[in-house]
Amino acid sequence: PHNFIELIDASIEILKGNRPDLLPDFPTGGLADCSAYNEGQRGGKIRVRAKIEERDKKTLAITEVPFSTTTGSLIDSVIAANDKGKIRIKKIEDNTAKDVEIVIHLAPGISPDVTIDALYAFTDCEVSISPNTCVIKENKPHFMSVNDILTESTVFTRELLKQELEIRLAELKERIFFSSLLKIFIQNGMYKNPDYESSGNFEAVVKVLNKLFAPFTPQFYRAILPEDFKKLIDKPMSSITRFDVKKADEQMKTLENEIKEVNKHLKQLTEYAIDWFIKLKEKFGKGRERKTELRVFDRVEAAQVALANVKIYMNRADGFVGTVLKKDEFIGDCSDLDEIIVFREDGKFLVTKVQEKVFVGKDIMHAAIFKKNDERTVYNYIYKDGETGTAFIKRFFVQGITRDKEYDMTKGTKGTKTLYFTHNPNGEAEVVNVQLKPHTKLKKLSFDLDFAEVAIKGRSSQGNVVTKYPVKKITLKTKGVSTLAGRKIWYDEVLKRLNIDHRGTFLGEFDGEDKILKVLSNGVCEITSFDLTNHFEDKMIRIEKYNPDQVYTIVHYEGKLKNYFVKRFTFESLVLDKPVSLISDEHGSKMILISGASQPVVKVELSKGKNHLPETTELNLADLIDVKGIKAQGNRLSPHEIKNIELIAEHDDEEDVPDPVAEISLKEVLSEEHQSEAAEKELPQKEEKPVSSAKKIELEITNPDDVEIKGKGQLPLF
């Protein structure tokens, strides 16, 4: 289905010579990603999602369901996913009446953001529709795009309008023709002509009238037929005697003007058709606005949002991993869609799917849940080459692998042995102590080795030489700290999600306990983690890296006092994932603007005195009030009536900006004291320019000779 108003608008564009771009609109509402719609042709796809709201950290609400589903079938799919362990909910309620409302209560400790993604991945909260548009044309089925169908339909509609105009023109001409005939018949007294009165039959009447009308024939647009005379002689004498010539002339004048109008429409048929479509929309378009919100969805990886509903174990010596080895060593909780990465003492590793029991090779030294495209996990590794006996050190990521394929971390020679291995989720680099076996040429049998001095390379790199002498043992001396830079995060306004793919507005580098600040148009603020699974609201007006020391300024309207107030504060008191309102809870209270600048300047349009004299003034908000608490009401902005407020400048005294931020302008909300609403203007805000989108290319060093760290690719030890 498509939207009525959009079909009308698209038809108008077709008449203007433009190609339309129709996208479906479903009566059930919801969200739709039509990026692969393919104009409704075979091979296209529409992803339709339910609209899910986060009421609080324990409750989700579905307010619109995807097309082709019902509340009953959707609830059944949610219950089935819960029974299979894909999601974990406490209960689900169907409060649907006039509007859809399905309330989902989450189990304790379950993330609402992850659950939303899981609902899209494992239930009917997201469905895929494959269109295949077909019409019957010339008694045969034709597969066409919806845009081509509408184009043909619009052209056909214009042709129908032309035919209607031509029919109307013919009707008008006939009315003028007969009116002229009647006028001449009466004005010239033909009905009193002796020959006419003495005619004995209809043929004689026609003959007489043809003779009488002969002088007037040139003024008619067609020949006079006997049927026309029949209509004349059927006129009752009473109507002939009461015939009003002046009135008849006026009627004919009106008909002639209407003929001119019809001829004009025929000459300007396209413009006439456009006006016809516009009137059609005005008459029937009310209440037919788009119900389905168009979005671009990110791809939800089922393995990333699946609930950890199984436990995985390993038998190091025998080389088995699986979910049924409950007497062996516990690896961790995972979902049945996850993959396991296994490292062995012989320097090989592989990635395999979670199974009940699978052989991965004897002498397992490490096994863990594998995360695809993980750029933070670094493996620190020291091994002895079986051919030369030389010890090598390396640090590497694991990316771009094939499931169940063995990979070698060493040179692959026989007799190769692992000397040291650690798994570091955030790129930590420890210091180890290397002890060598006694040798006549060695004076120093022990030395420290810092992994931070080793560059991170590809998994196939042979590494840097540690020593060519036999190693007795390697022990941990100092635990490491991360050697990786903070994680660069962007916010995608289209997807309403965070990402690391350079899409949208750059928020900054995040690490450790860093957080994100978000402010909504209703005055509610909250700090969240920088987890990429987080969902963000449509009404968000500001998102940036959280700085507890930064001073913010807001202007808000207090509904009860009916006045504008300004206050300055910090977000230092905010608690993670706990929303706080910056404005009053009174009805009618609104947030007008927010700024993170140290010297925000606003232009205020005032109405002074009893005569309401207009005046415009500029105010530096930092001069009006000191920094107070986040719950403070603030100071009154002006004692006079305020008509409009506009942020015109944001000056920062500080040279160094702590972090790049993204600010989304908030539309002004004007005073409602006199029940009037003025046009909204967007407040200019400082906004970090988005980094241009670029496709990420993973590079991996597989030839150790291509990259050198120091000297000849070796790490100097002495």
XYZ file of C-alpha atoms in Angstrom:
718
model
C 0.000 0.000 0.000
C 1.013 3.587 -0.647
C -0.015 6.907 0.829
C -2.886 8.754 -0.871
C -1.341 12.204 -0.475
C 2.034 11.009 -1.737
C 0.373 9.417 -4.771
C -1.293 12.746 -5.584
C 1.972 14.649 -5.133
C 3.822 12.105 -7.264
C 1.209 12.432 -10.029
C 1.735 16.190 -10.002
C 5.492 15.661 -10.322
C 4.898 13.338 -13.276
C 2.803 16.003 -15.003
C 5.658 18.449 -14.415
C 8.024 16.076 -16.198
C 9.756 14.575 -13.149
C 10.078 10.906 -12.257
C 8.392 10.044 -8.952
C 9.929 8.115 -6.084
C 7.105 6.238 -4.393
C 7.664 4.425 -1.107
C 5.075 2.278 0.691
C 2.987 3.458 3.628
C 1.326 0.831 5.805
C -1.985 1.348 7.628
C -0.546 -0.240 10.787
C 2.183 2.407 11.023
C 5.519 1.275 12.415
C 8.957 1.931 10.955
C 10.098 0.937 7.467
C 13.456 0.738 5.730
C 12.793 1.038 2.001
C 16.409 1.469 0.899
C 16.169 -1.828 -1.023
C 12.577 -1.305 -2.248
C 13.645 -1.343 -5.914
C 10.474 0.557 -6.896
C 8.355 -2.440 -5.896
C 9.877 -4.747 -8.487
C 10.940 -8.359 -8.082
C 14.058 -8.660 -5.949
C 13.221 -5.674 -3.784
C 12.795 -5.852 -0.040
C 11.149 -3.772 2.669
C 12.133 -4.171 6.311
C 9.256 -3.201 8.581
C 9.616 -2.812 12.339
C 7.334 -2.299 15.273
C 7.652 0.990 17.102
C 9.128 0.182 20.510
C 9.360 2.718 23.336
C 11.505 2.440 26.436
C 9.155 3.423 29.273
C 11.866 2.828 31.860
C 14.837 0.539 32.361
C 12.525 -2.390 33.143
C 9.653 -1.795 30.721
C 9.256 -1.653 26.951
C 6.072 -0.746 25.077
C 5.148 -1.654 21.500
C 2.821 1.057 20.171
C 2.713 0.154 16.461
C 3.033 -3.281 14.850
C 4.578 -4.178 11.484
C 2.358 -4.613 8.441
C 1.233 -8.239 7.888
C 1.276 -8.977 11.642
C -1.291 -8.641 14.409
C -0.924 -7.977 18.108
C -1.729 -11.631 18.761
C 0.851 -13.060 16.368
C 3.485 -10.608 17.581
C 2.893 -11.531 21.230
C 3.128 -15.226 20.322
C 6.484 -14.634 18.629
C 7.806 -12.782 21.703
C 6.712 -15.606 24.002
C 8.313 -18.173 21.668
C 11.608 -16.251 21.666
C 11.521 -16.103 25.456
C 10.861 -19.849 25.692
C 13.846 -20.532 23.410
C 16.088 -18.357 25.564
C 16.673 -15.732 22.866
C 15.310 -12.994 25.135
C 14.445 -12.872 28.819
C 11.230 -11.189 29.934
C 9.188 -11.358 33.119
C 5.756 -10.929 31.529
C 3.961 -9.391 28.563
C 0.623 -7.542 28.624
C -1.740 -6.671 25.788
C -3.433 -3.351 26.592
C -4.560 -2.744 23.016
C -7.870 -0.909 22.640
C -8.249 1.928 20.153
C -4.462 2.131 19.889
C -1.888 -0.637 20.034
C -0.105 -1.056 23.361
C 1.854 -4.192 24.184
C 3.826 -3.814 27.422
C 6.898 -5.999 27.950
C 8.311 -6.278 31.474
C 11.985 -7.261 31.454
C 13.646 -9.719 33.789
C 16.015 -8.202 36.398
C 19.428 -7.251 35.065
C 18.416 -7.309 31.383
C 19.416 -4.352 29.202
C 16.444 -2.677 27.464
C 18.654 -1.587 24.532
C 19.906 -5.112 23.887
C 16.368 -6.462 24.300
C 15.029 -4.049 21.658
C 17.622 -5.310 19.180
C 16.843 -8.905 20.172
C 13.114 -8.324 19.576
C 13.934 -7.131 16.062
C 16.233 -10.106 15.485
C 14.163 -12.981 16.915
C 10.483 -11.954 16.844
C 7.866 -10.510 14.511
C 8.831 -7.029 15.704
C 10.706 -6.946 12.407
C 9.403 -8.570 9.234
C 10.728 -8.536 5.707
C 8.332 -7.975 2.804
C 9.326 -8.829 -0.769
C 7.192 -6.874 -3.273
C 6.510 -8.046 -6.817
C 4.267 -5.514 -8.545
C 2.140 -6.921 -11.358
C -0.706 -5.395 -13.399
C -2.984 -6.673 -16.151
C -2.281 -4.761 -19.348
C -3.869 -5.674 -22.678
C -5.229 -8.852 -21.042
C -1.722 -9.967 -20.070
C 0.193 -9.735 -16.768
C 2.994 -7.183 -16.791
C 5.643 -6.782 -14.093
C 6.312 -3.067 -13.686
C 7.702 -0.684 -11.096
C 5.215 1.272 -9.005
C 6.633 4.487 -10.458
C 5.961 3.310 -14.016
C 2.451 2.194 -13.071
C 1.685 5.577 -11.539
C 3.145 7.327 -14.586
C 0.837 5.405 -16.925
C -2.092 5.953 -14.579
C -1.419 9.696 -14.441
C -1.170 9.983 -18.223
C -4.409 8.001 -18.535
C -6.077 10.298 -15.984
C -5.036 13.332 -18.026
C -6.562 11.700 -21.120
C -9.809 11.075 -19.215
C -9.879 14.711 -18.142
C -9.427 15.698 -21.788
C -12.365 13.513 -22.792
C -14.501 15.043 -20.029
C -13.657 18.528 -21.280
C -14.495 17.568 -24.849
C -17.829 16.116 -23.732
C -18.560 19.280 -21.761
C -17.630 21.425 -24.772
C -20.014 19.476 -26.995
C -22.804 19.886 -24.421
C -22.252 23.636 -24.238
C -22.258 23.992 -28.012
C -25.522 22.065 -28.235
C -27.121 24.290 -25.624
C -26.058 27.444 -27.500
C -27.159 25.884 -30.782
C -30.687 25.149 -29.567
C -30.969 28.462 -27.685
C -30.061 30.323 -30.882
C -32.499 28.189 -32.853
C -35.306 28.940 -30.425
C -34.508 32.647 -30.294
C -34.594 32.997 -34.103
C -37.756 30.881 -34.295
C -39.590 33.135 -31.853
C -38.094 36.548 -32.706
C -38.792 36.130 -36.408
C -42.341 34.891 -35.790
C -41.757 31.680 -37.687
C -44.320 29.945 -35.514
C -46.942 32.387 -37.003
C -45.892 31.887 -40.633
C -48.946 30.858 -42.740
C -46.996 28.126 -44.488
C -45.908 26.750 -41.102
C -49.427 26.902 -39.684
C -50.977 25.267 -42.750
C -48.479 22.403 -42.886
C -50.334 19.147 -42.695
C -47.532 16.797 -41.629
C -44.018 16.778 -40.144
C -42.287 16.516 -43.531
C -44.063 19.675 -44.666
C -43.071 21.429 -41.437
C -39.404 20.499 -41.956
C -39.532 21.783 -45.516
C -41.041 25.125 -44.446
C -38.608 25.577 -41.526
C -35.596 24.754 -43.706
C -36.690 27.539 -46.017
C -37.266 29.979 -43.147
C -33.882 29.189 -41.410
C -31.873 29.295 -44.645
C -30.662 32.914 -44.109
C -29.413 32.038 -40.559
C -27.679 28.760 -41.315
C -24.103 30.198 -41.501
C -24.165 31.248 -37.840
C -24.662 27.684 -36.594
C -21.686 25.387 -35.931
C -23.514 22.453 -37.573
C -26.391 21.718 -39.948
C -29.953 21.799 -38.658
C -31.445 18.321 -38.449
C -35.120 17.292 -38.470
C -34.687 16.270 -34.840
C -33.870 19.884 -33.992
C -37.094 21.060 -35.656
C -38.966 18.374 -33.740
C -37.749 19.896 -30.457
C -38.878 23.334 -31.648
C -42.393 22.385 -32.613
C -42.780 20.401 -29.380
C -42.356 23.608 -27.386
C -45.709 24.594 -25.816
C -47.208 27.846 -26.999
C -47.223 29.225 -23.448
C -43.415 29.082 -23.229
C -43.101 30.691 -26.660
C -45.328 33.607 -25.727
C -43.440 34.141 -22.424
C -40.011 33.951 -24.092
C -37.605 36.553 -22.586
C -35.046 37.618 -25.185
C -32.854 39.502 -22.686
C -32.660 36.551 -20.353
C -31.886 34.244 -23.264
C -29.022 36.532 -24.338
C -27.573 36.468 -20.820
C -27.718 32.674 -20.710
C -26.012 32.428 -24.077
C -23.322 34.856 -22.886
C -22.685 32.651 -19.867
C -22.475 29.576 -22.067
C -20.027 31.306 -24.404
C -17.787 32.255 -21.461
C -17.880 28.693 -20.234
C -16.901 27.479 -23.707
C -13.910 29.835 -23.639
C -12.914 28.396 -20.252
C -13.202 24.824 -21.515
C -11.159 25.639 -24.616
C -8.523 27.224 -22.389
C -8.341 24.053 -20.289
C -7.988 21.940 -23.416
C -5.098 24.095 -24.627
C -3.450 23.943 -21.175
C -4.408 20.383 -20.380
C -1.382 19.585 -18.172
C -1.913 22.634 -15.950
C -5.609 21.749 -15.740
C -4.734 18.186 -14.685
C -2.339 19.495 -12.007
C -5.071 21.761 -10.604
C -7.461 18.813 -10.644
C -5.038 16.702 -8.557
C -4.482 19.593 -6.129
C -8.240 19.970 -5.586
C -8.509 16.204 -5.140
C -5.897 16.337 -2.362
C -7.596 19.305 -0.695
C -10.944 17.529 -0.717
C -9.916 14.025 0.365
C -6.381 14.383 1.803
C -7.282 15.382 5.342
C -6.618 12.528 7.773
C -4.668 10.527 5.190
C -1.189 11.592 6.311
C 1.695 9.087 6.270
C 1.509 6.567 9.106
C 4.715 4.617 8.547
C 7.919 6.407 9.504
C 10.719 5.962 6.986
C 14.092 5.054 8.460
C 17.347 3.433 7.475
C 17.914 0.459 9.770
C 21.255 -0.824 10.865
C 21.748 -4.536 10.459
C 21.072 -6.320 13.748
C 23.517 -9.179 14.135
C 21.569 -11.914 15.876
C 24.694 -13.287 17.551
C 25.431 -9.900 19.124
C 22.021 -9.472 20.742
C 21.154 -13.093 21.495
C 20.783 -13.807 25.200
C 23.593 -15.789 26.806
C 21.433 -18.815 27.485
C 24.017 -21.626 27.446
C 27.309 -22.356 29.212
C 30.399 -23.456 27.338
C 33.166 -25.704 28.740
C 36.509 -27.067 27.577
C 38.742 -30.077 28.205
C 42.259 -28.718 27.690
C 44.126 -31.996 27.485
C 41.723 -33.911 25.235
C 40.938 -30.881 23.062
C 37.149 -30.709 23.326
C 34.860 -27.700 23.788
C 31.077 -27.762 24.110
C 27.979 -27.161 26.160
C 27.651 -30.712 27.527
C 31.132 -30.915 29.128
C 29.790 -29.756 32.472
C 32.458 -31.612 34.475
C 35.271 -29.795 32.692
C 36.596 -26.224 32.833
C 34.020 -23.451 32.453
C 34.713 -20.896 29.691
C 31.711 -18.575 30.005
C 28.074 -17.867 29.210
C 27.110 -17.483 25.572
C 24.246 -17.895 23.139
C 23.797 -20.798 20.754
C 24.588 -18.369 17.913
C 28.015 -17.417 19.239
C 31.412 -18.620 18.079
C 34.373 -19.808 20.151
C 38.021 -18.964 19.478
C 40.513 -21.616 20.614
C 44.313 -21.253 20.899
C 46.544 -24.323 21.229
C 50.038 -24.900 22.615
C 51.337 -25.779 19.130
C 50.776 -22.172 18.014
C 47.583 -22.734 16.057
C 44.121 -21.320 16.596
C 40.659 -21.640 15.061
C 37.149 -20.268 15.408
C 34.198 -22.637 15.614
C 30.479 -22.394 16.311
C 29.097 -23.196 19.755
C 28.104 -26.870 19.739
C 27.313 -29.583 22.228
C 30.778 -31.118 21.801
C 33.434 -30.552 19.168
C 37.103 -31.538 18.866
C 39.401 -28.550 18.305
C 42.834 -30.105 18.915
C 44.675 -31.226 22.027
C 46.531 -29.010 24.505
C 44.221 -25.998 24.562
C 45.890 -23.002 26.208
C 43.029 -20.482 25.825
C 39.393 -20.442 24.700
C 36.882 -17.578 24.752
C 33.753 -16.210 23.105
C 34.788 -14.741 19.743
C 33.655 -11.229 18.830
C 33.634 -10.381 15.146
C 35.377 -7.189 14.017
C 36.833 -6.692 17.485
C 39.506 -3.998 17.240
C 40.241 -3.832 20.966
C 41.213 -7.387 21.878
C 44.964 -7.912 21.486
C 46.871 -11.163 21.983
C 50.397 -10.973 23.420
C 52.459 -13.991 22.393
C 56.003 -15.365 22.738
C 56.997 -18.628 21.078
C 60.085 -20.686 20.293
C 60.621 -21.574 16.646
C 61.001 -25.327 16.230
C 63.641 -25.117 13.493
C 66.046 -22.471 14.832
C 65.181 -22.408 18.541
C 64.879 -18.624 18.359
C 62.234 -16.999 20.562
C 59.917 -14.469 18.942
C 57.524 -11.922 20.423
C 54.405 -10.544 18.732
C 51.135 -8.734 19.379
C 48.167 -9.183 17.050
C 44.437 -8.843 16.439
C 42.206 -11.621 15.119
C 39.984 -10.371 12.307
C 38.805 -11.621 8.934
C 38.781 -15.339 9.686
C 36.984 -18.346 8.204
C 35.101 -20.599 10.589
C 36.685 -24.006 11.354
C 39.883 -23.132 9.494
C 43.169 -23.491 11.404
C 45.526 -20.496 11.468
C 49.163 -20.483 12.573
C 50.522 -17.802 14.905
C 54.098 -19.025 14.371
C 56.382 -19.778 11.430
C 54.747 -23.208 11.275
C 57.906 -25.288 11.753
C 57.872 -28.637 13.507
C 58.641 -28.520 17.208
C 57.410 -24.939 17.682
C 56.439 -24.283 21.298
C 54.432 -21.580 23.036
C 56.386 -19.799 25.796
C 53.917 -17.103 26.845
C 50.363 -16.090 25.879
C 47.819 -13.580 27.184
C 44.420 -12.396 26.017
C 43.884 -8.635 26.514
C 40.346 -7.278 25.951
C 41.464 -3.636 25.817
C 44.921 -3.891 24.278
C 46.791 -4.154 27.581
C 50.579 -4.587 27.389
C 52.274 -6.163 30.401
C 55.952 -6.396 31.389
C 57.350 -9.941 31.625
C 60.601 -11.338 32.981
C 62.505 -13.688 30.689
C 64.892 -16.176 32.267
C 67.405 -17.947 30.030
C 69.012 -21.305 30.534
C 72.679 -21.100 31.644
C 75.129 -20.758 28.769
C 78.853 -20.134 28.624
C 78.409 -17.098 26.387
C 75.765 -15.485 28.585
C 76.560 -13.217 31.495
C 73.000 -11.994 32.035
C 70.432 -14.767 32.347
C 67.390 -12.593 33.105
C 65.869 -9.483 31.572
C 62.533 -7.680 31.361
C 60.439 -7.394 28.244
C 57.738 -4.740 27.780
C 54.962 -5.656 25.345
C 54.141 -1.951 25.000
C 57.294 -1.588 22.886
C 56.053 -4.163 20.397
C 53.896 -2.952 17.531
C 50.562 -4.652 16.909
C 50.708 -6.524 13.605
C 48.705 -9.127 11.721
C 48.159 -12.631 13.028
C 50.514 -14.116 10.384
C 53.485 -11.936 11.293
C 56.429 -13.994 12.622
C 57.179 -11.343 15.270
C 60.384 -9.797 16.579
C 63.366 -11.770 17.875
C 63.577 -12.002 21.668
C 66.660 -14.179 21.935
C 68.398 -16.961 20.068
C 69.319 -18.692 23.336
C 67.128 -21.282 25.082
C 64.474 -19.797 27.389
C 64.029 -21.334 30.820
C 60.756 -19.601 31.722
C 58.799 -16.384 31.294
C 56.883 -14.856 34.197
C 54.612 -11.842 34.563
C 56.361 -8.950 36.278
C 53.901 -6.060 35.927
C 50.292 -6.058 34.791
C 49.744 -3.972 31.713
C 47.613 -0.970 30.844
C 45.952 -0.346 27.510
C 48.202 0.815 24.707
C 45.243 1.616 22.459
C 43.876 5.095 21.958
C 40.351 5.854 23.088
C 37.572 4.492 20.938
C 36.394 7.074 18.405
C 32.605 7.290 18.421
C 30.231 8.911 15.917
C 26.497 9.518 16.184
C 24.384 8.707 13.132
C 21.336 10.992 13.105
C 19.593 8.805 10.505
C 19.942 5.512 12.384
C 19.786 7.126 15.843
C 22.727 4.933 16.855
C 26.382 5.218 17.813
C 28.993 3.798 15.470
C 32.736 3.540 14.862
C 32.419 3.721 11.068
C 32.798 7.511 10.638
C 29.037 7.949 9.985
C 27.434 11.129 11.235
C 28.753 13.519 13.881
C 31.994 12.863 15.723
C 31.467 12.750 19.501
C 35.048 12.146 20.625
C 37.359 9.411 21.885
C 35.887 7.266 24.642
C 37.627 4.988 27.086
C 37.057 3.470 30.500
C 34.379 5.321 32.448
C 33.587 7.931 29.788
C 29.894 8.622 29.229
C 27.515 10.272 26.772
C 25.178 13.136 27.645
C 21.838 13.425 25.885
C 19.157 16.114 26.242
C 15.593 15.775 24.939
C 13.291 18.523 23.696
C 11.005 18.006 26.718
C 13.844 19.074 29.032
C 14.853 15.601 30.194
C 18.569 14.817 30.327
C 20.457 11.582 30.961
C 23.973 10.163 30.819
C 24.547 6.746 29.262
C 27.437 4.477 28.400
C 29.046 4.582 24.959
C 27.924 1.046 24.168
C 27.120 0.742 20.460
C 23.893 -1.134 21.283
C 22.335 1.968 22.882
C 19.156 3.375 21.344
C 18.455 7.115 21.217
C 15.148 8.968 21.085
C 13.748 10.881 18.111
C 13.212 14.029 20.196
C 16.847 14.353 21.200
C 18.214 17.885 20.731
C 21.744 17.477 22.079
C 24.223 14.619 22.304
C 27.863 14.902 23.281
C 30.639 13.451 25.393
C 29.832 13.947 29.066
C 31.965 16.506 30.895
C 30.860 16.869 34.538
C 32.687 20.201 34.904
C 31.220 21.976 31.874
C 28.718 24.734 32.622
C 25.473 24.775 30.627
C 22.862 27.487 30.231
C 19.180 26.926 29.513
C 16.191 29.208 28.998
C 12.859 27.652 29.934
C 9.235 28.697 30.253
C 7.525 27.942 33.577
C 3.928 26.917 32.944
C 2.454 27.912 36.300
C 4.196 31.281 36.682
C 3.949 31.967 32.934
C 7.416 33.483 32.826
C 10.728 32.785 31.132
C 13.672 31.811 33.331
C 17.400 31.355 32.762
C 19.683 29.102 34.793
C 23.284 27.880 34.636
C 24.471 24.582 36.054
C 26.664 21.508 35.553
C 25.586 17.907 35.004
C 27.954 16.708 37.739
C 25.159 15.245 39.884
C 23.728 12.986 37.157
C 23.630 9.240 37.759
C 24.153 6.762 34.914
C 20.914 5.810 33.126
C 18.748 7.906 35.466
C 16.760 10.617 33.610
C 16.474 14.063 35.230
C 14.206 16.939 34.165
C 15.836 20.350 33.727
C 12.526 22.238 33.774
C 9.423 22.426 35.923
C 6.873 19.618 35.915
C 4.013 22.147 35.743
C 1.707 21.897 32.743
C 2.828 24.173 29.918
C 6.475 24.267 30.971
C 8.858 24.115 28.016
C 12.566 24.264 27.331
C 13.413 27.063 24.909
C 17.151 26.610 24.367
C 20.289 25.053 25.810
C 23.907 26.083 25.288
C 27.224 24.730 26.506
C 29.116 27.956 25.779
C 30.649 30.045 28.539
C 29.178 33.315 27.203
C 25.890 32.609 25.380
C 24.170 35.698 23.944
C 20.470 35.785 23.044
C 18.334 38.270 21.120
C 15.041 38.861 22.918
C 12.000 40.517 21.330
C 9.974 42.286 24.033
C 6.582 43.947 24.270
C 6.754 46.808 26.798
C 4.093 48.636 28.723
C 0.369 48.968 28.259
C 0.837 50.003 24.654
C 2.883 46.863 23.944
C 5.731 48.790 22.359
C 8.067 46.383 20.568
C 11.735 46.349 21.559
C 14.658 44.061 20.765
C 17.584 43.609 23.130
C 20.638 41.383 23.390
C 21.491 39.665 26.665
C 24.590 37.790 27.782
C 23.046 34.988 29.821
C 26.251 34.453 31.810
C 25.819 37.961 33.287
C 22.281 37.278 34.494
C 22.904 34.397 36.880
C 25.652 32.455 38.629
C 26.115 28.701 38.364
C 23.544 26.911 40.529
C 22.238 23.400 41.019
C 20.592 21.414 38.253
C 17.216 21.504 40.067
C 17.196 25.297 40.543
C 14.472 27.289 38.798
C 16.817 30.143 37.881
C 16.286 33.874 37.458
C 13.530 35.579 35.509
C 14.772 36.515 32.047
C 12.805 39.780 31.751
C 9.941 41.539 33.567
C 8.357 42.398 30.208
C 6.325 40.224 27.893
C 8.618 38.122 25.681
C 7.622 37.523 22.082
C 10.662 35.642 20.806
C 14.070 34.392 21.947
C 16.923 33.574 19.608
C 20.425 32.355 20.422
C 22.740 34.495 18.312
C 26.237 33.889 19.718
C 28.120 31.344 21.767
C 31.480 32.665 22.963
C 33.959 30.415 24.714
C 36.641 32.036 26.821
C 38.557 28.798 27.127
C 41.088 28.082 24.426
C 40.921 24.332 24.712
C 37.651 22.604 24.035
C 37.546 19.388 26.098
C 35.864 17.251 23.502
C 34.171 17.664 20.145
C 30.411 17.643 20.641
C 27.326 17.412 18.510
C 24.548 19.938 19.100
C 21.174 19.590 17.443
C 19.279 22.874 17.247
C 16.083 23.149 19.268
C 13.079 24.873 17.723
C 11.942 27.837 19.745
C 8.768 27.564 21.740
C 6.996 30.900 22.154
C 4.805 32.239 24.921
C 1.204 31.039 25.028
C -0.063 33.769 27.379
C -2.364 35.231 24.706
C -3.217 31.903 23.090
C -1.084 32.757 20.079
C 1.615 30.752 18.407
C 4.349 32.268 16.303
C 6.408 30.538 13.680
C 9.239 28.431 15.032
C 12.819 29.302 14.265
C 15.743 27.031 14.669
C 18.297 28.229 17.185
C 21.825 28.413 15.750
C 24.067 26.107 17.685
C 27.716 25.219 17.466
C 27.888 21.937 15.696
C 30.815 19.678 15.033
C 31.088 19.119 11.306
C 30.481 15.437 10.557
C 33.400 13.468 9.286
C 32.869 12.460 5.693
C 31.645 8.911 5.411
C 34.270 6.496 4.226
C 34.217 2.786 3.785
C 36.472 1.101 6.289
C 39.182 -1.159 4.888
C 40.902 -3.626 7.156
C 44.621 -3.897 6.536
C 46.601 -6.790 7.821
C 50.375 -7.299 7.745
C 51.142 -10.835 6.728
C 54.764 -10.452 5.636
C 57.048 -9.680 8.596
C 59.715 -8.337 6.257
C 57.462 -5.496 5.116
C 57.407 -3.677 8.452
C 60.262 -2.963 10.799
C 60.116 -1.748 14.372
C 63.798 -1.123 15.047
C 66.925 -2.109 13.274
C 66.203 -5.189 11.229
C 62.827 -6.025 12.593
C 64.217 -7.162 15.995
C 63.604 -5.777 19.436
C 66.975 -4.929 21.028
C 67.287 -6.487 24.475
C 70.758 -5.527 25.603
